[in-house]
Structure formats: structure tokens, C-alpha cells
Tab-separated table of C-alpha atoms in Angstrom:
chain	number	residue	atom	x	y	z
A	229	UNK	CA	24.371	-60.509	39.553
A	230	UNK	CA	23.337	-58.098	36.834
A	231	UNK	CA	25.800	-56.842	34.235
A	232	UNK	CA	25.908	-53.477	36.029
A	233	UNK	CA	26.927	-55.247	39.237
A	234	UNK	CA	29.620	-57.216	37.386
A	235	UNK	CA	30.953	-53.986	35.895
A	236	UNK	CA	30.936	-52.283	39.309
A	237	UNK	CA	32.888	-55.203	40.746
A	238	UNK	CA	35.337	-55.100	37.835
A	239	UNK	CA	35.875	-51.352	38.227
A	240	UNK	CA	36.411	-51.722	41.977
A	241	UNK	CA	39.007	-54.413	41.298
A	242	UNK	CA	40.811	-52.048	38.938
A	243	UNK	CA	41.054	-49.149	41.319
A	244	UNK	CA	42.530	-46.079	39.653
A	245	UNK	CA	44.320	-47.681	36.719
A	246	UNK	CA	45.665	-45.248	34.158
A	247	UNK	CA	46.745	-46.646	30.834
A	248	UNK	CA	46.217	-50.022	29.235
A	249	UNK	CA	44.886	-52.818	31.381
A	250	UNK	CA	46.046	-56.383	31.348
A	251	UNK	CA	43.711	-59.227	30.459
A	252	UNK	CA	44.749	-60.593	33.843
A	253	UNK	CA	42.206	-58.226	35.390
A	254	UNK	CA	39.437	-60.106	33.595
A	255	UNK	CA	40.952	-63.484	34.455
A	256	UNK	CA	41.095	-62.567	38.146
A	257	UNK	CA	37.537	-61.283	38.025
A	258	UNK	CA	36.086	-64.465	36.548
A	259	UNK	CA	38.552	-67.219	37.337
A	260	UNK	CA	37.248	-70.678	38.059
A	261	UNK	CA	40.532	-72.514	37.685
A	262	UNK	CA	40.328	-76.046	36.354
A	263	UNK	CA	36.795	-77.113	37.211
A	264	UNK	CA	36.526	-80.874	36.750
A	265	UNK	CA	33.406	-81.688	38.755
A	266	UNK	CA	29.760	-80.888	38.203
A	267	UNK	CA	28.200	-78.188	40.330
A	268	UNK	CA	24.727	-77.106	41.415
A	269	UNK	CA	23.167	-73.832	40.326
A	270	UNK	CA	23.890	-72.328	43.756
A	271	UNK	CA	27.557	-73.336	43.544
A	272	UNK	CA	27.949	-71.902	40.032
A	273	UNK	CA	26.117	-68.753	41.068
A	274	UNK	CA	28.579	-68.273	43.949
A	275	UNK	CA	31.570	-69.198	41.816
A	276	UNK	CA	30.810	-66.692	39.057
A	277	UNK	CA	29.108	-64.114	41.258
A	278	UNK	CA	26.027	-64.112	39.036
A	279	UNK	CA	22.483	-64.723	40.166
A	280	UNK	CA	20.746	-68.069	39.788
A	281	UNK	CA	18.128	-66.125	37.827
A	282	UNK	CA	20.800	-65.076	35.309
A	283	UNK	CA	21.970	-68.679	34.982
A	284	UNK	CA	18.412	-69.893	34.361
A	285	UNK	CA	17.920	-67.077	31.821
A	286	UNK	CA	21.078	-68.063	29.933
A	287	UNK	CA	19.764	-71.621	29.815
A	288	UNK	CA	16.304	-70.519	28.711
A	289	UNK	CA	17.609	-68.487	25.763
A	290	UNK	CA	19.969	-71.243	24.654
A	291	UNK	CA	23.329	-69.804	25.681
A	292	UNK	CA	24.211	-72.808	27.806
A	293	UNK	CA	23.026	-76.410	27.997
A	294	UNK	CA	22.503	-77.713	31.502
A	295	UNK	CA	22.067	-81.334	32.540
A	296	UNK	CA	19.636	-82.460	35.223
A	297	UNK	CA	20.202	-84.951	38.001
A	298	UNK	CA	17.790	-87.756	38.880
A	299	UNK	CA	15.724	-85.326	40.973
A	300	UNK	CA	15.472	-82.810	38.141
A	301	UNK	CA	17.909	-80.286	39.619
A	302	UNK	CA	20.327	-78.454	37.353
A	303	UNK	CA	23.850	-79.849	37.214
A	304	UNK	CA	26.524	-77.751	35.545
A	305	UNK	CA	29.367	-79.780	34.094
A	306	UNK	CA	32.833	-78.406	33.392
A	307	UNK	CA	31.953	-77.526	29.773
A	308	UNK	CA	28.866	-75.555	30.860
A	309	UNK	CA	30.881	-73.737	33.512
A	310	UNK	CA	33.578	-72.779	30.984
A	311	UNK	CA	30.878	-71.437	28.678
A	312	UNK	CA	29.393	-69.421	31.540
A	313	UNK	CA	32.833	-67.950	32.279
A	314	UNK	CA	33.055	-66.876	28.642
A	315	UNK	CA	29.522	-65.422	28.702
A	316	UNK	CA	30.265	-63.517	31.906
A	317	UNK	CA	33.430	-62.016	30.452
A	318	UNK	CA	31.685	-61.003	27.253
A	319	UNK	CA	28.793	-59.429	29.164
A	320	UNK	CA	31.357	-57.421	31.144
A	321	UNK	CA	32.731	-56.271	27.787
A	322	UNK	CA	29.281	-54.992	26.868
A	323	UNK	CA	28.408	-57.584	24.236
A	324	UNK	CA	24.657	-57.703	23.660
A	325	UNK	CA	22.711	-60.868	24.455
A	326	UNK	CA	21.552	-61.217	20.837
A	327	UNK	CA	25.188	-61.108	19.700
A	328	UNK	CA	26.125	-63.686	22.321
A	329	UNK	CA	23.292	-65.910	21.103
A	330	UNK	CA	24.575	-65.693	17.535
A	331	UNK	CA	28.157	-66.306	18.672
A	332	UNK	CA	27.114	-69.400	20.666
A	333	UNK	CA	25.174	-70.688	17.656
A	334	UNK	CA	28.350	-70.338	15.607
A	335	UNK	CA	30.432	-72.124	18.248
A	336	UNK	CA	27.926	-74.960	18.335
A	337	UNK	CA	28.058	-75.172	14.522
A	338	UNK	CA	31.734	-76.109	14.672
A	339	UNK	CA	35.219	-75.116	13.608
A	340	UNK	CA	34.090	-73.916	10.186
A	341	UNK	CA	32.596	-70.842	11.850
A	342	UNK	CA	35.879	-69.582	13.347
A	343	UNK	CA	36.309	-66.842	10.704
A	344	UNK	CA	32.802	-65.492	11.361
A	345	UNK	CA	33.365	-65.625	15.122
A	346	UNK	CA	36.614	-63.740	14.700
A	347	UNK	CA	34.807	-61.131	12.605
A	348	UNK	CA	32.204	-60.746	15.350
A	349	UNK	CA	34.876	-60.232	17.990
A	350	UNK	CA	36.770	-57.748	15.814
A	351	UNK	CA	33.566	-55.786	15.270
A	352	UNK	CA	32.821	-55.862	19.002
A	353	UNK	CA	36.350	-54.635	19.728
A	354	UNK	CA	35.869	-51.769	17.264
A	355	UNK	CA	32.570	-50.875	18.931
A	356	UNK	CA	34.191	-50.834	22.368
A	357	UNK	CA	37.053	-48.672	21.083
A	358	UNK	CA	34.549	-46.202	19.570
A	359	UNK	CA	32.651	-46.081	22.879
A	360	UNK	CA	35.897	-45.377	24.716
A	361	UNK	CA	36.598	-42.450	22.363
A	362	UNK	CA	33.058	-41.131	22.822
A	363	UNK	CA	33.340	-41.387	26.602
A	364	UNK	CA	36.751	-39.702	26.525
A	365	UNK	CA	35.232	-36.801	24.612
A	366	UNK	CA	32.284	-36.661	27.017
A	367	UNK	CA	34.655	-36.644	29.984
A	368	UNK	CA	36.696	-33.809	28.461
A	369	UNK	CA	33.540	-31.761	27.874
A	370	UNK	CA	32.352	-32.396	31.436
A	371	UNK	CA	35.731	-31.536	32.959
A	372	UNK	CA	35.844	-28.344	30.868
A	373	UNK	CA	32.435	-27.333	32.182
A	374	UNK	CA	33.465	-28.049	35.772
A	375	UNK	CA	36.561	-25.898	35.231
A	376	UNK	CA	34.395	-23.031	33.933
A	377	UNK	CA	32.592	-23.111	37.254
A	378	UNK	CA	35.902	-22.889	39.055
A	379	UNK	CA	35.536	-26.471	40.207
A	380	UNK	CA	32.326	-25.675	42.071
A	381	UNK	CA	29.447	-27.994	41.245
A	382	UNK	CA	27.313	-27.962	44.410
A	383	UNK	CA	23.761	-26.578	44.491
A	384	UNK	CA	24.712	-23.708	46.781
A	385	UNK	CA	27.727	-22.611	44.764
A	386	UNK	CA	27.340	-19.466	42.727
A	387	UNK	CA	27.080	-20.531	39.104
A	388	UNK	CA	26.681	-18.537	35.928
A	389	UNK	CA	23.149	-18.068	34.716
A	390	UNK	CA	21.952	-20.630	32.182
A	391	UNK	CA	20.663	-17.914	29.854
A	392	UNK	CA	22.205	-14.723	28.647
A	393	UNK	CA	25.675	-15.125	30.141
A	394	UNK	CA	27.320	-16.866	27.226
A	395	UNK	CA	27.700	-15.777	23.623
A	396	UNK	CA	26.150	-19.110	22.606
A	397	UNK	CA	23.340	-18.828	25.150
A	398	UNK	CA	24.447	-21.781	27.282
A	399	UNK	CA	26.566	-21.684	30.426
């Protein structure tokens, strides 16, 4: 499942939530419980609701290490599955793949990188907050424009002319 599909699923799960959301929404969206057994790529794909292609891509770019069975098939152990849960949640949050790659490199480098990882997450949080403010402003501007049309936005509705009807030249 692409990031857009994950986001659509997350938004559908939220419904019409006004106000702050609980982290429980994210946990419910990507909750694998206590996985203790290894799983195939198809099982992990179903579990996380991501495509097998996405899982292979994450492996290819070094985000997750995957063992192979005696026949050469991918086998995802509990540690790999936990990492994939983390990656899925961070992709839902909008974190870029290159940032995830750097973050995973830091995790793999050990506990000494915790301060840098925290800095990355704080910066990502600030970016998300800025995007929320930008989208809030965009929504306000759009709602204002809809109100100027009297709530009519269909093609056949009578709308002000684009030129000449506004002191600023835009309707």
C-alpha cells in the first residue's frame, strides 16, 4: 500500500475528529500486537496493509534486514516486523525516505545516537506543525472564497467574473 493509501485509511479511521488526536489512533492503525514468530512477505504485507513491493523496497534501500529460509524466501522475524511497524507509522507522519534511512542508520549505530535521533524527531514534529498551520491558512482562504460565492461552487452556478469584478482584479 502506498503512503497515500495508508493516509486515506488513517483518515477514514479518524472520521470527523475535531481537536487533538490520541496516539491510540496510530496504534490501532498499525498494531501487530506481540509478534513472536517469523512471517512470510505475504503475511507481513497483510498484517501491515502495505504492498509486498513496498516491503522489498524497504529491504533494498536498507531500512530493514530480512532473513531468508532454506528456499531463499524472505522471512521476517519479530525485530524486522517491529521495525516495519515503526517505518509505516513514520511514513504516515510524512517523514521522507531519506530521513528514515538516516534515522535507521543512527539506530543501527547504537545508543550513542539517541540525542541525534531525538533531534531528528523534534525537527520532524516542527515540520509537521508548520504544515498544519499552512494547511489551516489554506483552508481558511478556500472557505472564505466559497463564502464569497454564496456557497455555490458548481460549474453551472453563477459566479463573479474572474477579471474586472474585484478591486484587486481577482474574484
